[in-house]
XYZ file of C-alpha atoms in Angstrom:
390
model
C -28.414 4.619 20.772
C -26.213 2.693 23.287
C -22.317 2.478 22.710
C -22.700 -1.151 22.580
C -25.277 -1.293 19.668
C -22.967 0.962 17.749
C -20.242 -1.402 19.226
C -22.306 -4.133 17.766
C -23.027 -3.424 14.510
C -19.422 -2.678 13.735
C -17.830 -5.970 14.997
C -20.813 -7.878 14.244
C -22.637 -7.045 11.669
C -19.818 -5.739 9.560
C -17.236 -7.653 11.187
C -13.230 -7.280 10.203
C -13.056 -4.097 8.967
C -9.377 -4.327 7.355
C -7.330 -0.646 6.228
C -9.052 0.597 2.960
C -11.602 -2.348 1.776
C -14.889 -2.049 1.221
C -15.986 -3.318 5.014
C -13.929 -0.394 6.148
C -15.862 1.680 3.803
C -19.017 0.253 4.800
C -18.421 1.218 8.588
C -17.492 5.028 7.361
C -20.741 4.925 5.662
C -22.489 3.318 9.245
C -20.831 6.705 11.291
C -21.994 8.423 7.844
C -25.986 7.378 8.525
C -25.558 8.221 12.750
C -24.718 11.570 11.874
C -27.342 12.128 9.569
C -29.977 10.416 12.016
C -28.851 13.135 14.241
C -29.699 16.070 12.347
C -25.514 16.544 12.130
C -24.183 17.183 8.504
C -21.323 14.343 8.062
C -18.557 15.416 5.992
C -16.024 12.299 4.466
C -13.066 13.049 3.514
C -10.914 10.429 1.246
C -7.551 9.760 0.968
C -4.849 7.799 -0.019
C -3.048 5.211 2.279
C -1.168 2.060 2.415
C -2.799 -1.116 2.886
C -0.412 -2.788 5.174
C 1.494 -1.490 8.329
C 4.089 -4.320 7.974
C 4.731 -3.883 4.122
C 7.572 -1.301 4.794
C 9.338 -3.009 6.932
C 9.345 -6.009 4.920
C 11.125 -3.796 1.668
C 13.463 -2.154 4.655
C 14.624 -5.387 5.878
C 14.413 -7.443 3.029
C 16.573 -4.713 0.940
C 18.857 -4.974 4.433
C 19.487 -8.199 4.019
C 20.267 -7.836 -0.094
C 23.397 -5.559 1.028
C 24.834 -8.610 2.612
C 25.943 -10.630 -0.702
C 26.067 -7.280 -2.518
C 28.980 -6.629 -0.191
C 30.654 -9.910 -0.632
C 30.096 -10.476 -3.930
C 30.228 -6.632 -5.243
C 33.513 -6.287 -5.132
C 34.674 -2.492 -4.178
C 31.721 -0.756 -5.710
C 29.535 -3.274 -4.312
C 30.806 -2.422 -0.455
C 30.165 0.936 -0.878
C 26.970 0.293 -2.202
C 26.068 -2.193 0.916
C 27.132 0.504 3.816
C 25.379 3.090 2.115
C 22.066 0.810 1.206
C 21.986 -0.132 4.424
C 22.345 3.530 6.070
C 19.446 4.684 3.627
C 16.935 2.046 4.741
C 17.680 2.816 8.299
C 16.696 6.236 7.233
C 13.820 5.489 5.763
C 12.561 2.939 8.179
C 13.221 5.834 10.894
C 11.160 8.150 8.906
C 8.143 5.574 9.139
C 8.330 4.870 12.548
C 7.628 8.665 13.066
C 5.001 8.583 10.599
C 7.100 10.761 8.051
C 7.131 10.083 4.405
C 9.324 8.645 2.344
C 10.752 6.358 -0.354
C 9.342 3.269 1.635
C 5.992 4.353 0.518
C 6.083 4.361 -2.731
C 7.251 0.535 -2.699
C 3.768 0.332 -0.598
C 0.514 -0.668 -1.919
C -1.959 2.166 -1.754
C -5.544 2.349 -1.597
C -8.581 4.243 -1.356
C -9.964 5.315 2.787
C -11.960 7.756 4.384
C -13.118 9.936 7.316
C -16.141 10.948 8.443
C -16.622 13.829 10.664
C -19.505 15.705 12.091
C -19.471 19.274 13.743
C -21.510 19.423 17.288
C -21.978 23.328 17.931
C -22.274 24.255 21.955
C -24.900 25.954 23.026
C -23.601 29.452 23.560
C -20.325 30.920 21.411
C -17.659 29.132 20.902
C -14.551 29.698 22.820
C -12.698 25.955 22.202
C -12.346 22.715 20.019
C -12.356 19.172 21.185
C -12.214 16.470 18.352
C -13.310 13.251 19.662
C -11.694 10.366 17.402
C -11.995 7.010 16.843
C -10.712 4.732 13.924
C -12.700 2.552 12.317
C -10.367 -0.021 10.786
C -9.082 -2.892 12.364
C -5.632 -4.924 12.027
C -4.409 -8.452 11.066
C -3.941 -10.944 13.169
C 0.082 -12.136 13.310
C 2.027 -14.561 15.220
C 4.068 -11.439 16.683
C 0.223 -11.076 18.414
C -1.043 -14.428 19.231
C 0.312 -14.423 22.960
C 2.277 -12.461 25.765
C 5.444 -14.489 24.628
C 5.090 -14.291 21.112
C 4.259 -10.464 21.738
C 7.287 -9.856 23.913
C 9.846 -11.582 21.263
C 8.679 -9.042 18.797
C 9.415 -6.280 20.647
C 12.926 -7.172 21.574
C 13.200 -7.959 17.793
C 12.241 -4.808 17.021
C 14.098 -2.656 20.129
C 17.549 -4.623 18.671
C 16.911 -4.775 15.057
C 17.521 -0.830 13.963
C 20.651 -0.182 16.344
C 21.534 -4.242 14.677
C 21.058 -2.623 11.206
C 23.169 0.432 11.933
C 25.904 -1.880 12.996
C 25.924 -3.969 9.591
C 26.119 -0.140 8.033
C 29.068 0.256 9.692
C 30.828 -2.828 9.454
C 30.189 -2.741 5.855
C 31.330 1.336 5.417
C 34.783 -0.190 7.850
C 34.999 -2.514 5.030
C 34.712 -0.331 2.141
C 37.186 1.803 3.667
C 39.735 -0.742 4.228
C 38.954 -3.061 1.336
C 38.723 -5.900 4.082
C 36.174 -8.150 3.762
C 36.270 -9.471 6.731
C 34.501 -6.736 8.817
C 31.084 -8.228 7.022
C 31.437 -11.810 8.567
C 30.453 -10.009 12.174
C 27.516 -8.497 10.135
C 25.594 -11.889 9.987
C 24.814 -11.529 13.657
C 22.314 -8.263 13.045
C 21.380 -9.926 9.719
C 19.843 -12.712 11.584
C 17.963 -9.889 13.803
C 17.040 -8.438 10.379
C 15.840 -12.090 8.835
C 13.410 -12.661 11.894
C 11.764 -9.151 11.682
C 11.282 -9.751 7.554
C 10.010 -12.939 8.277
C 7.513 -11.893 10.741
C 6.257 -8.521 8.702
C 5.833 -10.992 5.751
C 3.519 -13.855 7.785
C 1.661 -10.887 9.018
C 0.261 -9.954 5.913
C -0.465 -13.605 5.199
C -3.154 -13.427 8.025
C -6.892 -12.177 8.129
C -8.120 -9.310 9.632
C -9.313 -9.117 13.266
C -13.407 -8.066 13.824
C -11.874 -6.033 16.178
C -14.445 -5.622 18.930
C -12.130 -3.993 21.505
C -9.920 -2.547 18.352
C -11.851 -0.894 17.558
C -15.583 -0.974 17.561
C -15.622 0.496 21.060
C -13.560 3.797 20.251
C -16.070 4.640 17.165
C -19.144 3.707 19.083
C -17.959 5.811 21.861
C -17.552 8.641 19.177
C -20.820 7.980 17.956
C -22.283 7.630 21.249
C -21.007 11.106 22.309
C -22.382 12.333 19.531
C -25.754 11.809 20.542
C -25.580 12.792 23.617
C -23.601 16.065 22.874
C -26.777 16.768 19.907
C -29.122 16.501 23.205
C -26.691 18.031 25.811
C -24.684 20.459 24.091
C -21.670 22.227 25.860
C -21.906 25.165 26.946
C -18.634 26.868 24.949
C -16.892 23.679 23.435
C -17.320 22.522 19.900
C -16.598 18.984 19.869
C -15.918 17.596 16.393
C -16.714 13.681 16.447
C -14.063 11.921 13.775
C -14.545 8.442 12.663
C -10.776 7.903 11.072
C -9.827 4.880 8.806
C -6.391 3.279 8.535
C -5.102 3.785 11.735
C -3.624 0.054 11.494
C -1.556 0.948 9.143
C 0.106 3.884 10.309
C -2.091 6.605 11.298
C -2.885 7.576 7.687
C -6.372 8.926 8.481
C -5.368 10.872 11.223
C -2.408 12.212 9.529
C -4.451 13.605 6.325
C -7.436 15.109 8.827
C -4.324 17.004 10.475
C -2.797 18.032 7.256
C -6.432 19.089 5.524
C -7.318 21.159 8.773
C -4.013 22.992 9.770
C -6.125 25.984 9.988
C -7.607 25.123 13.431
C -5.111 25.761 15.376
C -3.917 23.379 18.119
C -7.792 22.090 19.362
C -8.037 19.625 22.047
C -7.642 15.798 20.351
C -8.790 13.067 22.529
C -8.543 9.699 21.104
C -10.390 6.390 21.821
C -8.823 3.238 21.192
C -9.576 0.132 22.285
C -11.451 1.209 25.489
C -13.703 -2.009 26.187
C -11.473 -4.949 26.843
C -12.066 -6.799 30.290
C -10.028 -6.128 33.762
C -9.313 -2.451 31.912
C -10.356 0.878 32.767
C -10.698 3.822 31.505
C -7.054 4.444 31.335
C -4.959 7.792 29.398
C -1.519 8.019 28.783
C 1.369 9.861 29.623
C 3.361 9.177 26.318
C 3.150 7.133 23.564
C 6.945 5.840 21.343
C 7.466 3.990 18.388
C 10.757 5.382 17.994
C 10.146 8.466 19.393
C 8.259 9.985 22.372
C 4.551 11.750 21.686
C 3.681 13.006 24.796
C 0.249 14.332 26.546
C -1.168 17.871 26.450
C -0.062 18.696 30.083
C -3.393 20.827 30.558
C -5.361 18.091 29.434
C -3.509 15.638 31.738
C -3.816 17.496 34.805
C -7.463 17.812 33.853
C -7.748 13.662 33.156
C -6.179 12.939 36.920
C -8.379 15.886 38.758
C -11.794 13.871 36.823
C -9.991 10.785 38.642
C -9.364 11.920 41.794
C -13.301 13.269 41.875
C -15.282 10.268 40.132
C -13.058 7.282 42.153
C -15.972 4.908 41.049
C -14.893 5.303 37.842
C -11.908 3.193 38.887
C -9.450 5.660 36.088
C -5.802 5.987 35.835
C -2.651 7.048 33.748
C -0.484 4.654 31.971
C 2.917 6.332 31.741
C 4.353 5.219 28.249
C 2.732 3.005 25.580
C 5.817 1.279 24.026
C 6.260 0.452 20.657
C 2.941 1.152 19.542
C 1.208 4.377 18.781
C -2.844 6.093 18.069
C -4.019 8.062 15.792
C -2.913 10.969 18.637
C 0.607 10.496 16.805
C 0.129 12.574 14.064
C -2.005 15.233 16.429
C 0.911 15.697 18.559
C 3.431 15.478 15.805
C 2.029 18.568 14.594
C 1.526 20.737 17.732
C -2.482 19.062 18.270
C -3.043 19.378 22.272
C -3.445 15.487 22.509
C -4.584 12.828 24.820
C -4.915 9.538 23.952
C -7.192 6.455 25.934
C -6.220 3.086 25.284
C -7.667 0.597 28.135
C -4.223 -0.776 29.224
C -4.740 -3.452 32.078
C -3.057 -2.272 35.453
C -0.295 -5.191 34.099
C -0.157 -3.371 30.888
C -1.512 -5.813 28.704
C -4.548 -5.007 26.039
C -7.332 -7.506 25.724
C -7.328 -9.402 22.689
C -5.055 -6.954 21.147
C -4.783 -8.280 17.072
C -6.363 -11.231 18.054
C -9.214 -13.382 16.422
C -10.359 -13.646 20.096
C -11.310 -9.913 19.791
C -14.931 -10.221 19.600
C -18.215 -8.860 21.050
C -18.646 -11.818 23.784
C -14.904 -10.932 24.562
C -15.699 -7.256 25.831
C -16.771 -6.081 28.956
C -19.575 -3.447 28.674
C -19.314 -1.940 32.567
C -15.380 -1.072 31.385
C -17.013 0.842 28.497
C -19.809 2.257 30.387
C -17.245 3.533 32.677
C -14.745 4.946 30.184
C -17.948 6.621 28.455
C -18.792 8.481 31.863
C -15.187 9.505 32.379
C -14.998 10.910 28.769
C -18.159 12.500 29.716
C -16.670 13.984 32.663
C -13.468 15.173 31.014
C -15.560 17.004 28.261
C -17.491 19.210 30.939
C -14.407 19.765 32.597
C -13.024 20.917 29.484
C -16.050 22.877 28.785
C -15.705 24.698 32.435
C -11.857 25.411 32.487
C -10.566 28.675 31.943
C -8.706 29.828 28.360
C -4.910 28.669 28.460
């Protein structure tokens, strides 16, 4: 089947496909039925997650913003407990934005997802792994997403706002120390920093869900896609997994539990597909990826990514050398040791398409991008498949 019927039936017929309901369940159960059409044995995999990516931040800077009259009004108690409220939620937040756990979480609420995986055997022995992955889920649609402005006055928000919160820790700790109350007055400076983030993780939860065409329909159906043509032209000594994740939105939860559940394979090859379609893109890989900090590329498979450029120029690819302050399922991967690379369909100005947008629909896509990121995938797989053992 062609990536854009699988493309099509997920932002279509299913439509927004939000972090653990049951239209995010339905598409599991789509890349469920594809694999079993194949002659592939699917295997789904539930788990917990949380059902918002802004939620924590909300509690972290909502519970920032508490310490301010607790300090004030505590009296000495009360100014100790401020500085050191403040330095645990910048410890927690920090945790999250390196998809660790912690207390933030349990203030979260949790839900019920799934992957789906199938197992494509090569056609000799195997001597390596690829896992192709795609989520399935797709995000809300915020103000912080709803233009280029909008979109850049979030991220300074966000750049300023934890340094801003570790400043109002330690005015507040100056003014335990020194009984002085007056080291919180220049604390209402990051507090406003700290109001405008709360506001905006709170309005994003207020929003629907995206039917995430570009986000993303067109990294499953390129798994599923694969598939199909890996079941008719296997490799010759590559196993490629293909892994349908869900809740990627929301922190990488899927991709995290597939790493934790299968620890015992090593450090495979993880190539991720996300958002791959969107128009004046190209199949595009990056160097890096930081929330807070820096997940970089397998070098191996980089080098391998810019020789399959160099040789198929029609394919019109290139790298992308850090994707700030957002992150793929190839977080997790990398976190844990995973020889990741990660394709997200950056325009050459570094915007994505219709990123979180209610403009991210099928009519918005542009199928030669995706035809062309398919072929380079393609490509990369067989070179892969031919390179020596590192």
């Amino acid at each position: 089947m062609p990536v854009m019927d699988h493309v099509a039936y997920l932002a279509g017929t299913l439509g927004p496909r939000g972090s653990t309901t049951a239209q995010e369940r339905a598409a599991a159960e789509y890349a469920a039925r594809v694999f079993q059409d194949l002659g592939l044995e699917p295997r789904v995999e539930r788990f917990r997650s949380a059902t918002s990516a802004w939620r924590p931040f909300a509690v972290a800077t909502g519970g920032m913003l508490l310490m301010l009259p607790l300090f004030f009004l505590g009296g000495p108690a009360g100014r100790w407990l401020a500085a050191l409220g403040v330095f645990f939620l910048v410890a927690c937040t920090a945790l999250e934005l390196t998809f660790t756990p912690n207390p933030l979480r349990l203030l979260v609420p949790k839900g019920w997802s799934q992957n789906v995986y199938a197992v494509l055997p090569p056609a000799g022995p195997a001597r390596r792994r690829v896992i192709l992955c795609g989520h399935l889920d797709t995000h809300r649609t915020p103000w912080a997403f709803s233009s280029l402005q909008a979109l850049r006055i979030y991220r300074a928000l966000v750049t300023w706002g934890l340094p801003g919160a570790v400043g109002m820790g330690l005015l507040f700790l100056l003014g335990a120390v020194t009984g002085n109350l007056a080291w919180g007055g220049p604390a209402a400076l990051p507090a406003l920093l700290l109001a405008a983030v709360f506001a905006m993780a709170v309005q994003a939860d207020l929003t629907p869900y995206t039917p995430g065409a570009n986000d993303n329909a067109t990294g499953a159906g390129l798994v599923l896609a694969l598939a199909e043509r890996l079941r008719r032209e296997p490799l010759e000594q590559t196993e490629v997994w293909a892994l349908c994740t869900g809740c990627e939105e929301v922190g990488a939860y899927g991709a995290a539990d597939f790493v934790r559940r299968h620890a015992d394979l090593g450090r495979p090859f993880f190539i991720v597909l996300d958002t791959v379609g969107g128009p004046g893109s190209g199949p595009c890989f990056l160097v890096q990826e930081t929330m807070l900090v820096p997940f970089r590329s397998d070098p191996a498979l980089l080098a391998l990514a810019e020789r399959v450029a160099r040789e198929r120029p029609e394919l019109g690819a290139y790298r992308w050398p850090n994707f700030r302050g957002a992150y793929t399922d190839g977080a997790p991967a990398a976190r844990a040791g995973w020889r990741v690379l990660s394709l997200v369909n950056l325009r050459p100005d570094g915007v994505l398409p219709h990123w979180h947008q209610p403009s991210d629909v099928l009519e918005n896509l542009d199928p030669d991008v995706l035809a062309r990121t398919e072929a380079f995938v393609w490509a990369l797989l067989a070179a892969i498949d031919r390179a020596p053992d590192r």
